[in-house]
mmCIF file of C-alpha atoms and ligand atoms in Angstrom:
data_model
loop_
_atom_site.group_PDB
_atom_site.id
_atom_site.type_symbol
_atom_site.label_atom_id
_atom_site.label_comp_id
_atom_site.label_asym_id
_atom_site.label_seq_id
_atom_site.Cartn_x
_atom_site.Cartn_y
_atom_site.Cartn_z
ATOM 1 C CA MET A 1 -8.146 -23.214 -3.959
ATOM 2 C CA THR A 2 -5.106 -23.726 -5.457
ATOM 3 C CA PRO A 3 -2.143 -22.710 -4.341
ATOM 4 C CA PHE A 4 -1.603 -18.883 -6.584
ATOM 5 C CA ALA A 5 -5.490 -18.117 -6.891
ATOM 6 C CA VAL A 6 -6.669 -14.577 -6.361
ATOM 7 C CA GLY A 7 -8.849 -14.415 -2.980
ATOM 8 C CA PRO A 8 -11.312 -13.423 -0.753
ATOM 9 C CA VAL A 9 -9.688 -9.437 -0.351
ATOM 10 C CA GLU A 10 -8.345 -9.595 -3.611
ATOM 11 C CA ARG A 11 -11.122 -9.887 -5.671
ATOM 12 C CA GLN A 12 -13.086 -7.934 -3.617
ATOM 13 C CA LEU A 13 -10.639 -4.763 -3.837
ATOM 14 C CA ARG A 14 -10.167 -6.280 -8.210
ATOM 15 C CA ARG A 15 -14.944 -6.110 -8.432
ATOM 16 C CA ARG A 16 -14.009 -2.726 -6.553
ATOM 17 C CA LEU A 17 -11.731 -0.993 -9.029
ATOM 18 C CA ARG A 18 -14.248 -2.090 -12.096
ATOM 19 C CA ALA A 19 -16.217 0.927 -10.613
ATOM 20 C CA GLY A 20 -12.843 3.406 -10.164
ATOM 21 C CA PRO A 21 -10.398 3.646 -8.185
ATOM 22 C CA LEU A 22 -9.592 3.658 -3.876
ATOM 23 C CA HIS A 23 -8.443 5.117 -1.210
ATOM 24 C CA PHE A 24 -6.835 3.192 1.374
ATOM 25 C CA THR A 25 -5.142 4.392 5.031
ATOM 26 C CA LEU A 26 -2.272 3.224 6.567
ATOM 27 C CA ILE A 27 -1.786 2.900 10.167
ATOM 28 C CA ASP A 28 1.424 2.657 12.406
ATOM 29 C CA PRO A 29 -0.171 0.291 14.965
ATOM 30 C CA ASP A 30 3.485 1.608 17.133
ATOM 31 C CA LYS A 31 1.785 4.945 16.682
ATOM 32 C CA SER A 32 -1.620 4.828 17.006
ATOM 33 C CA PRO A 33 -1.335 1.390 19.753
ATOM 34 C CA GLY A 34 -5.033 -0.597 19.488
ATOM 35 C CA ALA A 35 -7.824 1.823 20.672
ATOM 36 C CA ALA A 36 -6.326 4.404 18.778
ATOM 37 C CA ALA A 37 -6.384 2.532 15.236
ATOM 38 C CA ALA A 38 -9.481 1.349 15.421
ATOM 39 C CA ARG A 39 -10.549 4.602 15.836
ATOM 40 C CA LEU A 40 -8.856 6.002 13.256
ATOM 41 C CA ALA A 41 -10.051 3.600 11.172
ATOM 42 C CA LEU A 42 -13.323 4.089 11.822
ATOM 43 C CA GLY A 43 -12.895 7.899 10.987
ATOM 44 C CA ALA A 44 -10.612 6.548 7.927
ATOM 45 C CA VAL A 45 -14.490 4.855 6.898
ATOM 46 C CA ASP A 46 -16.480 6.870 7.870
ATOM 47 C CA ALA A 47 -15.098 9.940 5.159
ATOM 48 C CA GLY A 48 -14.708 7.090 2.542
ATOM 49 C CA SER A 49 -11.272 5.485 2.696
ATOM 50 C CA ASP A 50 -11.581 1.367 1.484
ATOM 51 C CA ALA A 51 -9.319 -0.961 3.331
ATOM 52 C CA ILE A 52 -7.018 0.259 6.135
ATOM 53 C CA LEU A 53 -3.541 -0.932 5.843
ATOM 54 C CA ILE A 54 -1.332 -1.628 9.114
ATOM 55 C CA GLY A 55 1.877 -1.833 9.396
ATOM 56 C CA GLY A 56 4.942 0.981 8.574
ATOM 57 C CA SER A 57 7.076 1.676 11.034
ATOM 58 C CA THR A 58 10.372 -1.118 10.909
ATOM 59 C CA GLY A 59 10.947 -3.454 14.032
ATOM 60 C CA ILE A 60 7.090 -2.792 14.957
ATOM 61 C CA SER A 61 6.045 -5.934 16.910
ATOM 62 C CA ARG A 62 3.322 -9.214 16.444
ATOM 63 C CA SER A 63 1.982 -8.425 19.436
ATOM 64 C CA ARG A 64 1.278 -4.311 18.545
ATOM 65 C CA MET A 65 0.712 -5.272 15.043
ATOM 66 C CA SER A 66 -2.033 -8.707 16.042
ATOM 67 C CA GLU A 67 -3.686 -5.371 18.817
ATOM 68 C CA ALA A 68 -4.748 -3.091 15.674
ATOM 69 C CA ALA A 69 -5.963 -5.839 13.064
ATOM 70 C CA ARG A 70 -8.097 -7.263 16.083
ATOM 71 C CA SER A 71 -9.722 -3.696 17.154
ATOM 72 C CA ILE A 72 -9.395 -2.216 13.726
ATOM 73 C CA ARG A 73 -11.874 -5.533 11.642
ATOM 74 C CA ARG A 74 -13.599 -4.870 15.323
ATOM 75 C CA ALA A 75 -14.135 -1.791 14.806
ATOM 76 C CA VAL A 76 -14.925 -1.325 10.335
ATOM 77 C CA ARG A 77 -15.865 -3.807 8.141
ATOM 78 C CA VAL A 78 -13.394 -3.193 5.324
ATOM 79 C CA PRO A 79 -10.200 -5.688 4.889
ATOM 80 C CA VAL A 80 -7.065 -4.234 6.844
ATOM 81 C CA VAL A 81 -4.313 -5.606 4.904
ATOM 82 C CA ILE A 82 -0.541 -5.330 6.695
ATOM 83 C CA PHE A 83 2.329 -3.443 5.370
ATOM 84 C CA PRO A 84 4.799 -5.357 6.512
ATOM 85 C CA GLU A 85 8.231 -4.625 7.145
ATOM 86 C CA GLY A 86 9.859 -7.781 7.719
ATOM 87 C CA PRO A 87 8.709 -12.055 8.662
ATOM 88 C CA ARG A 88 7.734 -9.982 12.174
ATOM 89 C CA SER A 89 4.792 -7.869 10.564
ATOM 90 C CA ILE A 90 2.765 -11.074 9.898
ATOM 91 C CA THR A 91 -0.797 -11.672 11.990
ATOM 92 C CA PRO A 92 -3.272 -14.048 11.249
ATOM 93 C CA ASP A 93 -5.763 -10.914 12.313
ATOM 94 C CA ALA A 94 -5.052 -9.670 9.706
ATOM 95 C CA SER A 95 -7.253 -10.131 6.303
ATOM 96 C CA ALA A 96 -3.887 -10.501 4.451
ATOM 97 C CA ILE A 97 -0.501 -9.697 3.328
ATOM 98 C CA LEU A 98 0.641 -7.550 0.785
ATOM 99 C CA PHE A 99 3.208 -10.033 0.754
ATOM 100 C CA MET A 100 5.402 -7.186 -1.813
ATOM 101 C CA SER A 101 9.207 -7.781 -3.177
ATOM 102 C CA LEU A 102 11.479 -4.318 -3.123
ATOM 103 C CA LEU A 103 12.053 -4.402 -6.596
ATOM 104 C CA ASN A 104 14.985 -1.225 -6.363
ATOM 105 C CA SER A 105 16.673 -2.377 -3.680
ATOM 106 C CA ARG A 106 20.165 -3.780 -3.575
ATOM 107 C CA ASN A 107 19.677 -5.663 -0.344
ATOM 108 C CA LEU A 108 18.560 -9.212 -1.583
ATOM 109 C CA GLU A 109 16.475 -9.405 1.948
ATOM 110 C CA LEU A 110 14.856 -7.829 0.168
ATOM 111 C CA VAL A 111 13.989 -9.228 -3.048
ATOM 112 C CA ILE A 112 13.633 -12.167 -1.679
ATOM 113 C CA ARG A 113 14.999 -13.929 0.866
ATOM 114 C CA ALA A 114 12.390 -12.298 3.870
ATOM 115 C CA HIS A 115 10.083 -14.194 1.422
ATOM 116 C CA VAL A 116 11.365 -17.430 2.184
ATOM 117 C CA ARG A 117 10.772 -17.390 5.680
ATOM 118 C CA ALA A 118 7.712 -15.807 5.601
ATOM 119 C CA ALA A 119 5.670 -17.382 3.221
ATOM 120 C CA PRO A 120 5.477 -20.808 4.539
ATOM 121 C CA ILE A 121 4.879 -19.141 8.165
ATOM 122 C CA VAL A 122 1.607 -17.181 6.321
ATOM 123 C CA ARG A 123 0.674 -20.481 4.214
ATOM 124 C CA ALA A 124 0.051 -22.471 7.872
ATOM 125 C CA LEU A 125 -1.221 -19.134 8.957
ATOM 126 C CA LYS A 126 -4.178 -19.709 6.182
ATOM 127 C CA LEU A 127 -3.432 -15.687 5.705
ATOM 128 C CA GLU A 128 -4.212 -13.907 1.865
ATOM 129 C CA ALA A 129 -1.306 -13.456 0.086
ATOM 130 C CA ILE A 130 -1.268 -10.118 -2.500
ATOM 131 C CA PRO A 131 2.090 -10.584 -4.178
ATOM 132 C CA MET A 132 2.939 -6.971 -5.550
ATOM 133 C CA GLY A 133 5.819 -5.150 -6.986
ATOM 134 C CA TYR A 134 7.089 -2.560 -4.715
ATOM 135 C CA LEU A 135 8.838 0.218 -6.006
ATOM 136 C CA VAL A 136 10.492 3.331 -4.638
ATOM 137 C CA ILE A 137 11.199 6.699 -6.027
ATOM 138 C CA ALA A 138 12.792 9.870 -4.956
ATOM 139 C CA PRO A 139 13.245 11.274 -2.532
ATOM 140 C CA GLY A 140 12.219 7.591 -1.150
ATOM 141 C CA MET A 141 12.807 8.576 2.576
ATOM 142 C CA ARG A 142 13.043 6.403 5.473
ATOM 143 C CA VAL A 143 12.130 3.308 3.209
ATOM 144 C CA GLY A 144 14.141 4.944 0.708
ATOM 145 C CA GLU A 145 17.413 4.119 3.158
ATOM 146 C CA VAL A 146 16.132 1.369 5.171
ATOM 147 C CA GLY A 147 15.628 -0.820 2.326
ATOM 148 C CA GLU A 148 18.670 0.323 0.509
ATOM 149 C CA ALA A 149 17.224 1.110 -2.365
ATOM 150 C CA ASP A 150 18.511 1.657 -5.795
ATOM 151 C CA LEU A 151 16.692 5.569 -6.675
ATOM 152 C CA VAL A 152 13.703 5.737 -9.149
ATOM 153 C CA ARG A 153 14.643 9.390 -10.686
ATOM 154 C CA ARG A 154 11.451 11.348 -10.026
ATOM 155 C CA HIS A 155 12.437 11.880 -13.872
ATOM 156 C CA ASP A 156 12.682 8.392 -15.220
ATOM 157 C CA PRO A 157 9.278 7.524 -16.171
ATOM 158 C CA LYS A 158 10.956 4.369 -18.412
ATOM 159 C CA THR A 159 12.817 2.967 -15.703
ATOM 160 C CA ALA A 160 9.903 2.710 -13.286
ATOM 161 C CA ALA A 161 7.530 1.842 -16.155
ATOM 162 C CA ALA A 162 10.505 -0.992 -16.548
ATOM 163 C CA TYR A 163 10.121 -2.012 -13.301
ATOM 164 C CA ALA A 164 6.288 -2.132 -13.212
ATOM 165 C CA LEU A 165 7.053 -4.998 -16.346
ATOM 166 C CA ALA A 166 9.097 -6.355 -15.121
ATOM 167 C CA ALA A 167 6.545 -7.391 -12.196
ATOM 168 C CA GLU A 168 4.034 -7.931 -13.623
ATOM 169 C CA MET A 169 6.205 -10.772 -16.028
ATOM 170 C CA LEU A 170 7.096 -12.263 -12.597
ATOM 171 C CA GLY A 171 3.355 -12.405 -12.357
ATOM 172 C CA MET A 172 3.126 -10.117 -9.361
ATOM 173 C CA ARG A 173 -1.245 -8.284 -9.206
ATOM 174 C CA TRP A 174 -0.722 -5.491 -7.685
ATOM 175 C CA VAL A 175 2.307 -2.315 -8.209
ATOM 176 C CA TYR A 176 2.744 0.493 -5.524
ATOM 177 C CA LEU A 177 4.668 2.793 -6.138
ATOM 178 C CA GLU A 178 6.494 4.840 -3.147
ATOM 179 C CA ALA A 179 7.953 8.753 -3.287
ATOM 180 C CA GLY A 180 8.108 7.929 0.670
ATOM 181 C CA SER A 181 6.058 8.185 3.629
ATOM 182 C CA GLY A 182 6.556 12.180 4.439
ATOM 183 C CA ALA A 183 8.045 12.839 1.096
ATOM 184 C CA PRO A 184 7.805 16.202 0.548
ATOM 185 C CA ALA A 185 5.471 16.132 -2.669
ATOM 186 C CA PRO A 186 3.744 12.440 -4.247
ATOM 187 C CA VAL A 187 4.700 10.384 -6.661
ATOM 188 C CA PRO A 188 5.602 13.174 -10.233
ATOM 189 C CA ALA A 189 2.781 12.174 -12.396
ATOM 190 C CA PRO A 190 4.484 11.647 -15.828
ATOM 191 C CA LEU A 191 5.817 8.736 -13.769
ATOM 192 C CA VAL A 192 2.513 7.659 -13.017
ATOM 193 C CA ARG A 193 1.206 8.004 -16.065
ATOM 194 C CA ALA A 194 4.407 6.034 -17.821
ATOM 195 C CA VAL A 195 3.478 2.920 -15.760
ATOM 196 C CA ARG A 196 0.066 2.888 -16.218
ATOM 197 C CA ARG A 197 0.602 2.790 -19.488
ATOM 198 C CA ALA A 198 3.518 -0.150 -18.847
ATOM 199 C CA VAL A 199 1.486 -2.755 -17.427
ATOM 200 C CA THR A 200 -2.377 -3.683 -16.647
ATOM 201 C CA VAL A 201 -2.322 -4.973 -13.341
ATOM 202 C CA PRO A 202 -2.993 -1.843 -10.965
ATOM 203 C CA VAL A 203 -0.909 0.837 -9.908
ATOM 204 C CA ILE A 204 -1.451 1.944 -6.104
ATOM 205 C CA VAL A 205 0.374 5.159 -5.467
ATOM 206 C CA GLY A 206 1.000 6.293 -1.982
ATOM 207 C CA GLY A 207 4.183 8.878 0.418
ATOM 208 C CA GLY A 208 3.591 12.434 0.289
ATOM 209 C CA ILE A 209 -0.386 13.167 -0.981
ATOM 210 C CA ARG A 210 -1.132 15.790 1.413
ATOM 211 C CA THR A 211 -3.793 17.778 -0.737
ATOM 212 C CA SER A 212 -7.096 17.415 -2.870
ATOM 213 C CA TYR A 213 -4.508 18.830 -5.525
ATOM 214 C CA ASP A 214 -2.144 15.565 -4.920
ATOM 215 C CA ALA A 215 -5.312 13.289 -5.457
ATOM 216 C CA ARG A 216 -6.508 14.310 -8.412
ATOM 217 C CA SER A 217 -3.730 14.677 -10.703
ATOM 218 C CA LEU A 218 -2.358 10.616 -10.173
ATOM 219 C CA LEU A 219 -5.685 9.978 -10.343
ATOM 220 C CA ALA A 220 -5.878 11.798 -13.925
ATOM 221 C CA ALA A 221 -2.390 10.143 -13.914
ATOM 222 C CA GLY A 222 -3.891 6.571 -13.712
ATOM 223 C CA ALA A 223 -3.429 5.688 -9.860
ATOM 224 C CA GLN A 224 -5.658 3.471 -9.157
ATOM 225 C CA ILE A 225 -5.656 2.892 -5.351
ATOM 226 C CA LEU A 226 -4.355 6.043 -3.300
ATOM 227 C CA VAL A 227 -2.377 5.811 0.354
ATOM 228 C CA THR A 228 -2.243 8.252 2.679
ATOM 229 C CA GLY A 229 -0.528 7.534 6.053
ATOM 230 C CA THR A 230 0.784 10.773 7.890
ATOM 231 C CA ILE A 231 -1.631 13.199 6.719
ATOM 232 C CA THR A 232 -3.754 10.589 9.704
ATOM 233 C CA GLU A 233 -0.993 10.730 11.675
ATOM 234 C CA GLU A 234 -1.031 14.223 12.506
ATOM 235 C CA GLU A 235 -4.145 15.966 11.413
ATOM 236 C CA GLY A 236 -6.785 12.922 12.261
ATOM 237 C CA ILE A 237 -9.587 12.502 10.115
ATOM 238 C CA GLY A 238 -9.306 16.277 9.305
ATOM 239 C CA PRO A 239 -10.140 18.647 6.367
ATOM 240 C CA ALA A 240 -7.226 16.944 4.518
ATOM 241 C CA PHE A 241 -8.034 13.563 4.721
ATOM 242 C CA ARG A 242 -11.512 14.284 3.249
ATOM 243 C CA SER A 243 -10.816 16.346 0.617
ATOM 244 C CA ILE A 244 -8.174 13.712 -0.592
ATOM 245 C CA VAL A 245 -11.010 10.460 -0.428
ATOM 246 C CA ARG A 246 -13.637 13.453 -1.523
ATOM 247 C CA GLU A 247 -11.290 13.497 -4.493
ATOM 248 C CA VAL A 248 -11.207 9.779 -5.245
ATOM 249 C CA VAL A 249 -14.631 8.992 -5.282
ATOM 250 C CA ARG A 250 -15.847 11.778 -7.064
ATOM 251 C CA ALA A 251 -12.723 10.353 -9.513
ATOM 252 C CA ARG A 252 -15.674 7.124 -10.056
ATOM 253 C CA GLY A 253 -18.361 9.004 -11.153
ATOM 254 C CA ARG A 254 -16.577 9.785 -14.135
HETATM 255 C C1 1GP B 301 4.016 5.553 2.526
HETATM 256 O O1 1GP B 301 2.947 5.234 1.283
HETATM 257 C C2 1GP B 301 2.485 5.574 2.652
HETATM 258 O O2 1GP B 301 4.745 3.578 2.444
HETATM 259 C C3 1GP B 301 2.457 6.990 3.092
HETATM 260 O O3 1GP B 301 2.803 8.059 3.103
HETATM 261 O O4 1GP B 301 3.293 8.849 5.358
HETATM 262 O O5 1GP B 301 3.098 10.551 2.971
HETATM 263 O O6 1GP B 301 1.192 9.528 3.427
HETATM 264 P P1 1GP B 301 2.819 9.124 3.161
#
């Protein structure tokens, strides 16, 4: 494998994206450790979710991440991908890692320095790295604060599109628009539309997606992957979660 070749997980997700949008379920192993994470993942995949992201909390331990990755991988066949908060989140028990730069952070640690420490570890563990630009949009919630982000304003699609384009020009193969976990509203649809028009790489959208209406308008704006986390933490695999995933699956038929 040449150093930056697209790995098997990314290849599989890209192939699936050709048929239409996907849904990822974010599970926080601090809130749902081990078997609980596996139960959630099983329910999510049964409902139609296409991959499991693990991560979320700050200061999560490697053993928690490993335990969750192993239990989830025993329970489901979809990729289990690390959504990292730092080099400590790296476990070889996952299928891949979102190797992401927080594009609009003022803290160089989150833009590149942590990556300099993480890269040799990822390589040594033979973990597949998926290069991604991560952009925090207002309100940003905790990740906006901890990430010391110069938040992109909700009514500033031009700036968001320019960030995404820069990420693509730097060679990042995915862009993630994040309103912040638990945000009162998701990333605005016009901003998603502007980013989608600006780039050719897949556009992931997360933060504050609570209803099928949210999902439908983001998909109509061009979001290719929707990520939800809080909804399953609060309600498990309930009607709201199912209705969101149903929207994604339905959009594949269009
Ligand atoms: C957080 O985008 C994800 O990083 C999911 O957000 O928890 O609001 O669903 P929610």
